[in-house]
Amino acid sequence: MSTSRPRGFTTTILHSDAGDGIEHGALHKPLHLSVAYGYRDARELAAVFQGTAKGYVYGRQGNPTSAALEAKVSKMEGGVSSVCFSTGMAAIGAAMLALLREGDHVVSSRFLFGNTVSLFGTLQAHGIKVTFVDATDVRNVEAALTPATRLVFVETIANPRTQVADLVRIGDLCRGRGVVYIVDNTMTSPALFQPKAVGASLVVNSLTKYIGGHGNALGGSITDTGLYDWTKFPNIAAPYKSQPPAMWGMQQIRKKGLRDWGGTLAATDAHHIAVGSETLALRMARTCSNAQRVAECLAAHPKVRAVFYPGLASHPQHELATRLFRGCGGILSFELADGIDCFDFLNRLEIVVSSSNLGDNRTLAIPVAHTIFWEMGAERRKEMGIAESLIRVSIGIEDEADLVGDFTQALG
Ligand SMILES: *Cc1c(COP(=O)(O)O)cnc(C)c1O
């Protein structure tokens, strides 16, 4: 009988590679840079191709370094398997292209990462129907479902306005209707929330953000939580049904999504991300407490019109966020009072950097309407609740007093 006790998040991540026995007892999974793998027995090569033996064939479908990261991501998310990609967008795009066919329907939250909105626009041009709804209320999702609906897509905390999707009820709805439920967990990261807890079928993470955490590598992942019954999904191609049904979805995503579209995560980036993930929980704790403090200071400031952060009692989904998440994340946004130019304000910041990334250790800020949401136009911005003066802040792990001091001096 095993005497092992369940381990905490950080202990699990730190020691996850050791379970498989790393070459020479190395403490980090080595970087495997070989593109191809040779076999002495050609039958073994064929068996690996056919999926009856474990192994690697060609680097586009993964290598031991990215496989070690995939195992880590599965552990973080409590999932059964994961596939890593070169970016978060490559992961989302590959999942959609692998799972959907012409005439299929997707219900998506209207409050989404801008490039995901754009991607759904591309899918629409290819004959996939997408309905955008206010996913903070499950009734809007339910009303949009049709017999052709194959999947529902939401983010945990939406960027930049921080709306929290009606995660639990949407999970119940999808389970009842047999629809695949995809949750983009990038904003919360598995340190704060596991979407499996609300019935997600697949979990998306941009590894570029909090999991990697250091702004030095791009990556993305899809994790299967094991909750969806793939025998109910009409679009699984015959070759992927040779494995147990729990594997069908991910087989198709790895082959049709990763292999055929080629958005492969490089081994060096997998290594950077794996190292970054070791401190994910520590960084998130510090990030959340800094964000809470900055949000409170901004909310109390006369030169700030509105602050959006799920940790504030004034936030519409404050109760849900504090019940579901171990912290309210590092993204907050705010509108300056009339007459204050957002560019002048950003230029007065001395520590906070004007930059488009998020989830870095450094605090970054960006004028949303003029940059990341510029391309979609004023009308669409209005629908998404994005004011022209909105500033998004990605809080980092600096010392709290320095951050509060910087925002306060810049407000003058
Ligand atoms: C950044 C981001 C993505 C895309 O990830 P990349 O690694 O930049 O491609 C997807 N979803 C959310 C919520 C993000 O913040």
Short mmCIF file of C-alpha atoms and ligand atoms in Angstrom, two decimals:
data_model
loop_
_atom_site.label_atom_id
_atom_site.label_comp_id
_atom_site.label_asym_id
_atom_site.label_seq_id
_atom_site.Cartn_x
_atom_site.Cartn_y
_atom_site.Cartn_z
CA MET A 1 0.00 0.00 0.00
CA SER A 2 1.29 3.43 -0.85
CA THR A 3 2.11 5.61 2.12
CA SER A 4 2.43 8.75 0.03
CA ARG A 5 0.34 11.70 1.13
CA PRO A 6 -1.17 14.14 -1.34
CA ARG A 7 1.37 16.84 -2.07
CA GLY A 8 0.90 20.57 -2.41
CA PHE A 9 1.07 22.46 -5.71
CA THR A 10 4.68 23.67 -5.51
CA THR A 11 6.09 20.40 -4.11
CA THR A 12 4.39 18.51 -6.93
CA ILE A 13 5.79 20.77 -9.65
CA LEU A 14 9.32 20.86 -8.22
CA HIS A 15 9.58 17.06 -8.08
CA SER A 16 7.42 16.05 -11.03
CA ASP A 17 10.27 15.20 -13.46
CA ALA A 18 12.00 12.90 -10.95
CA GLY A 19 9.15 10.38 -11.15
CA ASP A 20 10.21 9.39 -14.66
CA GLY A 21 13.89 9.09 -13.80
CA ILE A 22 15.93 11.85 -15.43
CA GLU A 23 19.09 10.94 -17.37
CA HIS A 24 22.20 10.85 -15.10
CA GLY A 25 20.13 12.00 -12.13
CA ALA A 26 20.00 15.55 -13.51
CA LEU A 27 17.70 17.72 -11.40
CA HIS A 28 16.27 19.49 -14.44
CA LYS A 29 14.88 17.71 -17.47
CA PRO A 30 17.65 18.12 -20.10
CA LEU A 31 17.18 20.07 -23.31
CA HIS A 32 16.59 17.61 -26.14
CA LEU A 33 17.44 19.45 -29.34
CA SER A 34 17.38 16.53 -31.76
CA VAL A 35 14.72 16.86 -34.44
CA ALA A 36 14.51 13.13 -35.20
CA TYR A 37 14.82 9.87 -33.30
CA GLY A 38 16.43 6.68 -34.63
CA TYR A 39 15.46 3.09 -33.89
CA ARG A 40 17.60 -0.08 -34.17
CA ASP A 41 14.48 -2.13 -34.71
CA ALA A 42 12.39 -0.76 -37.55
CA ARG A 43 9.35 -2.53 -36.08
CA GLU A 44 9.66 -0.34 -33.00
CA LEU A 45 9.69 2.76 -35.21
CA ALA A 46 6.47 1.52 -36.82
CA ALA A 47 4.93 0.80 -33.40
CA VAL A 48 5.69 4.35 -32.24
CA PHE A 49 4.09 5.72 -35.41
CA GLN A 50 1.03 3.58 -34.83
CA GLY A 51 0.74 4.64 -31.20
CA THR A 52 1.20 1.13 -29.76
CA ALA A 53 4.64 1.97 -28.28
CA LYS A 54 5.87 5.11 -26.52
CA GLY A 55 8.57 7.16 -28.15
CA TYR A 56 9.42 10.10 -30.37
CA VAL A 57 9.63 10.26 -34.13
CA TYR A 58 9.91 13.82 -35.39
CA GLY A 59 10.24 17.01 -33.36
CA ARG A 60 7.17 18.73 -34.72
CA GLN A 61 4.99 16.40 -32.63
CA GLY A 62 7.00 16.96 -29.48
CA ASN A 63 10.22 15.85 -27.80
CA PRO A 64 11.21 14.69 -24.28
CA THR A 65 11.69 18.27 -23.00
CA SER A 66 8.25 19.47 -24.09
CA ALA A 67 6.74 16.14 -22.96
CA ALA A 68 8.11 16.78 -19.46
CA LEU A 69 6.45 20.20 -19.49
CA GLU A 70 3.20 18.64 -20.72
CA ALA A 71 3.29 16.27 -17.74
CA LYS A 72 3.84 19.24 -15.41
CA VAL A 73 0.93 21.18 -16.92
CA SER A 74 -1.32 18.12 -16.53
CA LYS A 75 -0.33 17.91 -12.86
CA MET A 76 -0.97 21.63 -12.34
CA GLU A 77 -4.42 21.37 -13.91
CA GLY A 78 -5.32 17.98 -12.42
CA GLY A 79 -5.82 16.80 -16.02
CA VAL A 80 -5.25 13.48 -17.77
CA SER A 81 -3.09 14.79 -20.63
CA SER A 82 -1.76 18.00 -22.16
CA VAL A 83 -0.31 19.14 -25.46
CA CYS A 84 2.04 22.14 -25.61
CA PHE A 85 2.28 24.63 -28.46
CA SER A 86 4.55 27.47 -29.55
CA THR A 87 2.14 30.13 -28.20
CA GLY A 88 -1.22 30.38 -26.46
CA MET A 89 -2.82 31.40 -29.76
CA ALA A 90 -1.31 28.35 -31.50
CA ALA A 91 -2.94 26.21 -28.79
CA ILE A 92 -6.38 27.81 -29.19
CA GLY A 93 -6.21 27.84 -32.99
CA ALA A 94 -5.08 24.21 -33.16
CA ALA A 95 -7.83 23.03 -30.81
CA MET A 96 -10.49 24.81 -32.89
CA LEU A 97 -9.16 23.54 -36.22
CA ALA A 98 -8.78 20.01 -34.90
CA LEU A 99 -12.24 19.78 -33.35
CA LEU A 100 -14.56 21.83 -35.58
CA ARG A 101 -16.03 21.32 -39.03
CA GLU A 102 -17.89 23.58 -41.43
CA GLY A 103 -21.40 24.28 -40.14
CA ASP A 104 -20.46 23.69 -36.50
CA HIS A 105 -21.40 26.32 -33.95
CA VAL A 106 -19.40 27.82 -31.09
CA VAL A 107 -20.78 29.88 -28.21
CA SER A 108 -18.10 32.18 -26.87
CA SER A 109 -17.88 34.78 -24.16
CA ARG A 110 -18.01 38.27 -25.61
CA PHE A 111 -15.33 39.35 -23.14
CA LEU A 112 -12.23 37.81 -24.65
CA PHE A 113 -8.56 38.30 -25.30
CA GLY A 114 -8.47 40.43 -28.48
CA ASN A 115 -6.56 37.97 -30.66
CA THR A 116 -9.02 35.20 -29.75
CA VAL A 117 -11.84 37.47 -30.97
CA SER A 118 -9.91 37.93 -34.21
CA LEU A 119 -9.30 34.16 -34.50
CA PHE A 120 -13.01 33.45 -34.12
CA GLY A 121 -13.58 35.97 -36.93
CA THR A 122 -11.27 33.90 -39.14
CA LEU A 123 -13.15 30.71 -38.24
CA GLN A 124 -16.40 32.42 -39.22
CA ALA A 125 -14.93 33.14 -42.65
CA HIS A 126 -14.27 29.39 -42.94
CA GLY A 127 -17.86 28.35 -42.31
CA ILE A 128 -17.89 27.91 -38.53
CA LYS A 129 -20.59 29.90 -36.75
CA VAL A 130 -19.66 31.78 -33.61
CA THR A 131 -22.12 33.51 -31.27
CA PHE A 132 -20.66 35.95 -28.74
CA VAL A 133 -22.62 36.31 -25.50
CA ASP A 134 -22.27 37.97 -22.11
CA ALA A 135 -21.01 34.85 -20.32
CA THR A 136 -21.28 36.39 -16.86
CA ASP A 137 -24.84 34.97 -16.90
CA VAL A 138 -25.41 31.35 -17.93
CA ARG A 139 -28.83 32.22 -19.36
CA ASN A 140 -27.17 34.04 -22.25
CA VAL A 141 -25.07 30.97 -23.02
CA GLU A 142 -28.08 28.66 -22.80
CA ALA A 143 -30.16 30.87 -25.11
CA ALA A 144 -27.41 30.75 -27.75
CA LEU A 145 -27.05 26.93 -27.86
CA THR A 146 -28.25 25.21 -31.03
CA PRO A 147 -28.18 21.55 -32.10
CA ALA A 148 -24.99 22.41 -34.03
CA THR A 149 -23.19 23.80 -30.95
CA ARG A 150 -20.00 21.77 -30.44
CA LEU A 151 -18.28 23.86 -27.84
CA VAL A 152 -18.54 26.74 -25.40
CA PHE A 153 -15.46 28.94 -24.88
CA VAL A 154 -14.88 31.28 -21.91
CA GLU A 155 -12.02 32.92 -20.02
CA THR A 156 -11.87 32.83 -16.22
CA ILE A 157 -11.18 36.53 -15.67
CA ALA A 158 -11.54 38.49 -18.88
CA ASN A 159 -8.82 40.83 -19.99
CA PRO A 160 -8.95 43.88 -19.71
CA ARG A 161 -12.25 44.55 -17.88
CA THR A 162 -11.95 41.57 -15.50
CA GLN A 163 -15.48 40.15 -15.96
CA VAL A 164 -15.69 36.68 -14.41
CA ALA A 165 -17.65 34.11 -16.43
CA ASP A 166 -20.55 32.24 -14.78
CA LEU A 167 -18.11 29.33 -14.60
CA VAL A 168 -19.99 26.87 -12.39
CA ARG A 169 -23.39 27.16 -14.09
CA ILE A 170 -21.90 27.07 -17.60
CA GLY A 171 -20.13 23.85 -16.56
CA ASP A 172 -23.45 22.34 -15.42
CA LEU A 173 -25.11 23.44 -18.67
CA CYS A 174 -22.39 21.95 -20.89
CA ARG A 175 -22.41 18.68 -18.97
CA GLY A 176 -26.19 18.41 -19.36
CA ARG A 177 -26.04 19.11 -23.11
CA GLY A 178 -22.94 17.04 -23.88
CA VAL A 179 -21.12 20.13 -25.22
CA VAL A 180 -17.33 20.53 -24.91
CA TYR A 181 -16.55 23.27 -22.37
CA ILE A 182 -13.24 25.09 -22.98
CA VAL A 183 -11.91 27.41 -20.29
CA ASP A 184 -8.96 29.72 -20.96
CA ASN A 185 -7.26 29.74 -17.54
CA THR A 186 -4.45 32.15 -18.48
CA MET A 187 -5.58 35.00 -16.18
CA THR A 188 -5.96 32.87 -13.08
CA SER A 189 -3.35 30.18 -13.84
CA PRO A 190 -3.65 26.77 -12.18
CA ALA A 191 -2.11 28.22 -9.02
CA LEU A 192 -5.34 30.14 -8.37
CA PHE A 193 -7.93 27.95 -10.07
CA GLN A 194 -8.36 24.58 -11.76
CA PRO A 195 -11.21 24.78 -14.31
CA LYS A 196 -11.70 21.03 -13.83
CA ALA A 197 -13.46 22.01 -10.59
CA VAL A 198 -16.27 23.64 -12.61
CA GLY A 199 -16.55 20.83 -15.15
CA ALA A 200 -14.27 22.12 -17.93
CA SER A 201 -13.56 19.57 -20.68
CA LEU A 202 -10.43 21.29 -21.98
CA VAL A 203 -8.26 23.95 -20.34
CA VAL A 204 -6.21 26.48 -22.29
CA ASN A 205 -3.16 28.20 -20.82
CA SER A 206 -0.92 30.78 -22.41
CA LEU A 207 2.32 29.54 -20.84
CA THR A 208 3.85 32.86 -21.91
CA LYS A 209 2.06 34.58 -19.06
CA TYR A 210 2.04 33.48 -15.40
CA ILE A 211 3.19 29.86 -15.79
CA GLY A 212 6.45 30.85 -17.53
CA GLY A 213 6.30 34.10 -15.64
CA HIS A 214 9.51 35.79 -16.71
CA GLY A 215 8.63 37.22 -20.10
CA ASN A 216 11.41 35.21 -21.79
CA ALA A 217 9.54 32.44 -23.63
CA LEU A 218 6.30 32.04 -25.57
CA GLY A 219 4.19 28.92 -25.16
CA GLY A 220 0.67 27.55 -24.89
CA SER A 221 -1.10 24.39 -23.79
CA ILE A 222 -4.33 22.45 -23.98
CA THR A 223 -5.19 20.08 -21.14
CA ASP A 224 -7.91 17.43 -21.15
CA THR A 225 -9.46 17.21 -17.69
CA GLY A 226 -10.87 13.74 -18.40
CA LEU A 227 -14.43 14.91 -17.69
CA TYR A 228 -15.79 14.94 -21.25
CA ASP A 229 -17.08 11.74 -22.85
CA TRP A 230 -15.49 11.86 -26.32
CA THR A 231 -17.78 9.10 -27.60
CA LYS A 232 -20.46 11.85 -27.67
CA PHE A 233 -18.37 14.10 -29.94
CA PRO A 234 -19.30 13.65 -33.61
CA ASN A 235 -16.09 14.98 -35.15
CA ILE A 236 -13.51 12.40 -34.06
CA ALA A 237 -11.79 10.90 -37.11
CA ALA A 238 -11.54 7.10 -37.35
CA PRO A 239 -7.75 6.74 -36.77
CA TYR A 240 -8.03 8.37 -33.33
CA LYS A 241 -10.65 5.92 -32.11
CA SER A 242 -8.18 3.06 -31.74
CA GLN A 243 -7.16 4.33 -28.28
CA PRO A 244 -9.44 4.40 -25.20
CA PRO A 245 -12.14 7.12 -25.59
CA ALA A 246 -10.52 9.28 -22.89
CA MET A 247 -7.65 9.86 -25.37
CA TRP A 248 -9.68 10.61 -28.49
CA GLY A 249 -9.90 14.38 -28.16
CA MET A 250 -6.24 14.89 -27.35
CA GLN A 251 -5.10 12.43 -30.02
CA GLN A 252 -6.96 14.47 -32.58
CA ILE A 253 -5.60 17.76 -31.17
CA ARG A 254 -2.01 16.43 -31.17
CA LYS A 255 -2.26 15.05 -34.72
CA LYS A 256 -4.64 17.39 -36.54
CA GLY A 257 -3.81 20.43 -34.42
CA LEU A 258 -0.11 20.23 -33.53
CA ARG A 259 1.36 17.89 -36.16
CA ASP A 260 -0.52 19.27 -39.17
CA TRP A 261 -0.44 22.99 -38.31
CA GLY A 262 3.04 22.85 -36.83
CA GLY A 263 2.80 25.31 -33.94
CA THR A 264 5.43 23.35 -32.02
CA LEU A 265 6.94 24.53 -28.75
CA ALA A 266 10.74 24.66 -29.03
CA ALA A 267 12.68 22.64 -26.43
CA THR A 268 14.57 25.71 -25.19
CA ASP A 269 11.30 27.53 -24.54
CA ALA A 270 9.80 24.44 -22.87
CA HIS A 271 12.82 24.47 -20.56
CA HIS A 272 12.44 28.19 -19.70
CA ILE A 273 8.75 27.69 -19.00
CA ALA A 274 9.35 24.59 -16.86
CA VAL A 275 11.87 26.50 -14.73
CA GLY A 276 9.47 29.44 -14.43
CA SER A 277 6.61 27.18 -13.36
CA GLU A 278 8.52 26.14 -10.23
CA THR A 279 7.77 29.51 -8.63
CA LEU A 280 4.27 29.99 -10.06
CA ALA A 281 2.39 29.72 -6.77
CA LEU A 282 4.84 32.02 -4.96
CA ARG A 283 4.68 34.66 -7.69
CA MET A 284 0.88 34.49 -7.87
CA ALA A 285 0.51 35.03 -4.12
CA ARG A 286 2.68 38.15 -4.27
CA THR A 287 1.05 39.36 -7.50
CA CYS A 288 -2.46 39.03 -6.04
CA SER A 289 -1.64 40.87 -2.82
CA ASN A 290 0.07 43.69 -4.76
CA ALA A 291 -2.90 43.91 -7.16
CA GLN A 292 -5.40 44.08 -4.30
CA ARG A 293 -3.47 46.93 -2.66
CA VAL A 294 -3.04 48.92 -5.89
CA ALA A 295 -6.72 48.42 -6.79
CA GLU A 296 -7.81 49.72 -3.38
CA CYS A 297 -5.53 52.77 -3.66
CA LEU A 298 -6.74 53.62 -7.16
CA ALA A 299 -10.39 53.12 -6.15
CA ALA A 300 -9.96 55.64 -3.31
CA HIS A 301 -8.25 58.23 -5.54
CA PRO A 302 -10.27 61.26 -6.71
CA LYS A 303 -8.54 61.31 -10.11
CA VAL A 304 -9.71 57.78 -10.92
CA ARG A 305 -13.26 57.29 -12.23
CA ALA A 306 -13.58 53.54 -12.06
CA VAL A 307 -11.45 50.52 -11.13
CA PHE A 308 -12.12 46.97 -12.31
CA TYR A 309 -10.64 44.22 -10.14
CA PRO A 310 -12.48 41.13 -8.90
CA GLY A 311 -10.93 41.57 -5.44
CA LEU A 312 -12.87 44.81 -4.88
CA ALA A 313 -16.26 44.46 -3.17
CA SER A 314 -17.69 46.79 -5.86
CA HIS A 315 -16.91 44.26 -8.63
CA PRO A 316 -20.09 42.57 -9.97
CA GLN A 317 -18.60 39.07 -9.65
CA HIS A 318 -16.65 39.71 -6.43
CA GLU A 319 -18.47 36.99 -4.50
CA LEU A 320 -18.00 34.37 -7.24
CA ALA A 321 -14.33 35.24 -7.73
CA THR A 322 -13.45 35.04 -4.05
CA ARG A 323 -15.34 31.75 -3.73
CA LEU A 324 -13.74 30.07 -6.77
CA PHE A 325 -10.23 31.52 -6.94
CA ARG A 326 -7.39 31.38 -4.41
CA GLY A 327 -6.65 35.01 -5.34
CA CYS A 328 -8.15 37.53 -7.75
CA GLY A 329 -5.20 37.66 -10.14
CA GLY A 330 -2.79 40.31 -11.35
CA ILE A 331 -4.87 42.13 -13.95
CA LEU A 332 -6.75 45.29 -13.11
CA SER A 333 -7.95 48.11 -15.27
CA PHE A 334 -9.11 51.62 -14.54
CA GLU A 335 -10.51 54.77 -16.12
CA LEU A 336 -8.96 58.12 -15.36
CA ALA A 337 -11.17 61.07 -14.41
CA ASP A 338 -12.15 63.39 -17.25
CA GLY A 339 -9.44 65.75 -18.38
CA ILE A 340 -6.47 63.51 -17.53
CA ASP A 341 -4.65 62.32 -20.62
CA CYS A 342 -3.87 58.61 -20.36
CA PHE A 343 -0.62 58.98 -22.30
CA ASP A 344 0.63 61.76 -20.00
CA PHE A 345 -0.26 59.63 -17.00
CA LEU A 346 1.59 56.57 -18.34
CA ASN A 347 4.64 58.69 -19.17
CA ARG A 348 4.79 59.92 -15.55
CA LEU A 349 5.10 56.37 -14.18
CA GLU A 350 8.71 55.67 -13.15
CA ILE A 351 8.62 51.97 -12.22
CA VAL A 352 5.64 50.68 -14.20
CA VAL A 353 6.58 50.01 -17.83
CA SER A 354 4.34 50.83 -20.83
CA SER A 355 4.15 47.42 -22.46
CA SER A 356 1.62 45.06 -24.01
CA ASN A 357 2.59 41.86 -22.22
CA LEU A 358 1.06 40.57 -19.01
CA GLY A 359 2.10 38.06 -16.40
CA ASP A 360 5.69 39.35 -16.27
CA ASN A 361 7.42 39.83 -12.91
CA ARG A 362 7.50 43.54 -13.73
CA THR A 363 4.38 45.69 -13.56
CA LEU A 364 3.24 46.67 -17.06
CA ALA A 365 0.54 49.12 -18.19
CA ILE A 366 -1.10 49.83 -21.52
CA PRO A 367 -3.74 52.25 -22.89
CA VAL A 368 -6.21 49.62 -24.12
CA ALA A 369 -8.31 51.44 -26.73
CA HIS A 370 -5.24 52.84 -28.50
CA THR A 371 -3.29 49.58 -28.70
CA ILE A 372 -4.52 46.02 -28.09
CA PHE A 373 -8.18 46.83 -28.84
CA TRP A 374 -7.47 49.41 -31.56
CA GLU A 375 -8.00 47.15 -34.57
CA MET A 376 -11.58 46.18 -33.66
CA GLY A 377 -12.87 49.75 -33.80
CA ALA A 378 -14.82 52.05 -31.45
CA GLU A 379 -18.18 50.32 -31.82
CA ARG A 380 -16.91 46.88 -30.83
CA ARG A 381 -14.95 48.44 -27.94
CA LYS A 382 -18.13 50.02 -26.66
CA GLU A 383 -19.94 46.66 -26.77
CA MET A 384 -17.10 45.17 -24.72
CA GLY A 385 -17.30 47.98 -22.14
CA ILE A 386 -13.91 49.44 -23.01
CA ALA A 387 -13.72 53.18 -22.43
CA GLU A 388 -11.30 55.21 -24.53
CA SER A 389 -9.33 56.16 -21.37
CA LEU A 390 -9.11 52.60 -20.00
CA ILE A 391 -5.66 51.59 -18.75
CA ARG A 392 -4.86 47.94 -18.16
CA VAL A 393 -2.27 47.08 -15.57
CA SER A 394 -0.52 43.74 -15.22
CA ILE A 395 0.74 43.77 -11.68
CA GLY A 396 4.19 42.30 -11.01
CA ILE A 397 6.08 41.21 -7.91
CA GLU A 398 7.77 44.51 -7.04
CA ASP A 399 7.63 45.70 -3.44
CA GLU A 400 4.13 46.88 -2.65
CA ALA A 401 5.09 50.32 -1.33
CA ASP A 402 7.07 51.08 -4.50
CA LEU A 403 4.12 50.23 -6.73
CA VAL A 404 1.57 52.16 -4.70
CA GLY A 405 4.01 55.09 -4.55
CA ASP A 406 4.52 55.08 -8.32
CA PHE A 407 0.80 55.14 -9.15
CA THR A 408 0.17 57.82 -6.53
CA GLN A 409 2.96 60.13 -7.78
CA ALA A 410 1.85 59.69 -11.42
CA LEU A 411 -1.70 60.74 -10.50
CA GLY A 412 -0.08 63.85 -8.98
C1 LIG B 1 -1.95 36.13 -23.98
C2 LIG B 1 -3.21 35.38 -23.98
C3 LIG B 1 -3.48 34.42 -24.95
C4 LIG B 1 -2.51 34.12 -26.07
O1 LIG B 1 -1.29 33.66 -25.62
P1 LIG B 1 0.07 33.90 -26.45
O2 LIG B 1 1.04 33.02 -25.72
O3 LIG B 1 0.40 35.36 -26.37
O4 LIG B 1 -0.20 33.46 -27.84
C5 LIG B 1 -4.66 33.73 -24.89
N1 LIG B 1 -5.57 33.98 -23.93
C6 LIG B 1 -5.34 34.91 -22.98
C7 LIG B 1 -6.39 35.14 -21.94
C8 LIG B 1 -4.17 35.64 -22.98
O5 LIG B 1 -3.96 36.58 -22.05
#
